[in-house]
Tab-separated table of C-alpha atoms in Angstrom:
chain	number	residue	atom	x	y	z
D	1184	UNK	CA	0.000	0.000	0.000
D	1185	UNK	CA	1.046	3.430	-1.090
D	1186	UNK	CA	-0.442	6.418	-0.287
D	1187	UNK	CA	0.074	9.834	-1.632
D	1188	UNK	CA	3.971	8.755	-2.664
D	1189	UNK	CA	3.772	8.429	-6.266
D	1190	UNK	CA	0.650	10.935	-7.556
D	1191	UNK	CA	-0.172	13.247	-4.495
D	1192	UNK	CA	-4.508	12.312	-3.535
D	1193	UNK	CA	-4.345	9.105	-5.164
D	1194	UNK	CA	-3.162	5.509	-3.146
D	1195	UNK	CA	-2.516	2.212	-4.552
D	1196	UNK	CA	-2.549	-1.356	-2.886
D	1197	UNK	CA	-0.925	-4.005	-4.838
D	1198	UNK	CA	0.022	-7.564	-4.832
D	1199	UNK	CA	2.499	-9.750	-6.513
D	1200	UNK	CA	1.539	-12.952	-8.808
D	1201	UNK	CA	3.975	-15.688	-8.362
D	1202	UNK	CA	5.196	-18.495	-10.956
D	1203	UNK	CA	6.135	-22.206	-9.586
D	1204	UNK	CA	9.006	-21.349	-8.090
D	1205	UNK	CA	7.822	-18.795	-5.632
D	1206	UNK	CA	9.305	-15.981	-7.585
D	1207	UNK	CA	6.763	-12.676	-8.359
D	1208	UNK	CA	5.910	-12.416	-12.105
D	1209	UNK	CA	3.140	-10.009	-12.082
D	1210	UNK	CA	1.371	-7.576	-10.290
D	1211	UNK	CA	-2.187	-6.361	-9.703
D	1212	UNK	CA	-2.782	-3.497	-8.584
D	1213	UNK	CA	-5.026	-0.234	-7.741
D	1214	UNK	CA	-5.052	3.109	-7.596
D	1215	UNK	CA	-7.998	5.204	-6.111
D	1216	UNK	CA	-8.560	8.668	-5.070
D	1217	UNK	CA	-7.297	8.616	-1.272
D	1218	UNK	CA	-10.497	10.787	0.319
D	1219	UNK	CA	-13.179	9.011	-1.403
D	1220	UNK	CA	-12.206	5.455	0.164
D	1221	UNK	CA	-12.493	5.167	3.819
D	1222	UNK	CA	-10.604	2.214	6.125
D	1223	UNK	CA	-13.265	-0.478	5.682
D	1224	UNK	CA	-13.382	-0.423	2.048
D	1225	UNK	CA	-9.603	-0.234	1.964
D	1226	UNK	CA	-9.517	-3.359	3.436
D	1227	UNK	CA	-11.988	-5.134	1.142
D	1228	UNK	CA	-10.137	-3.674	-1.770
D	1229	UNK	CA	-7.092	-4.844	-0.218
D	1230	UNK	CA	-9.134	-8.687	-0.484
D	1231	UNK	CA	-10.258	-8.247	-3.897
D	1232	UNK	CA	-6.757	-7.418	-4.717
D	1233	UNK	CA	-5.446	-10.187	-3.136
D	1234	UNK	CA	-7.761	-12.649	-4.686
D	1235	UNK	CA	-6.866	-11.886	-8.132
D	1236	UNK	CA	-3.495	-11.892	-7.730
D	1237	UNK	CA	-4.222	-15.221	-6.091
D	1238	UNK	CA	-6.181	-16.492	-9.108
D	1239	UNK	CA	-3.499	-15.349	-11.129
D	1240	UNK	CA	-1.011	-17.199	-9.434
D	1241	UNK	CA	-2.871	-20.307	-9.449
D	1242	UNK	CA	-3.399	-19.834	-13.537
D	1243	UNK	CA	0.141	-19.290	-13.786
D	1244	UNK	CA	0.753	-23.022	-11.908
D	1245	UNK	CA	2.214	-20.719	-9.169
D	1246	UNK	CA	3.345	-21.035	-5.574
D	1247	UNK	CA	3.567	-18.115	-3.052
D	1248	UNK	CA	6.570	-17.917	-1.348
D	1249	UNK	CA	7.292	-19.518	1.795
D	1250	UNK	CA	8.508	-17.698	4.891
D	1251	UNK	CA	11.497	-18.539	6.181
């Protein structure tokens, strides 16, 4: 999540796509005006985000990477 850092009033969230070895391949991201979104819908934005990158991953015969 960005906010204000790369176009001031607008934020981003974003989330990496990952191929089979872990590694990120794409991204999908975001952007929205900052004042028109409050917390709550950040956060579900934030889930529909991560779902689709997610989905992507999964299309891509990905893995997300492990913690170590």
């Amino acid at each position: 999540m960005e906010e204000g850092d790369v176009t001031p009033n607008f934020a981003s969230v974003a989330v990496a796509a990952h191929d089979h070895r872990g590694l990120p391949v794409a991204g999908v991201a975001l952007t929205f005006l900052a004042h028109k979104i409050d917390d709550e819908r950040r956060a579900e934005l934030v889930g529909h985000v991560r779902r689709t990158a997610e989905a992507l991953t999964q299309r891509l015969h990905g893995a997300a990477p492990t913690s170590t």
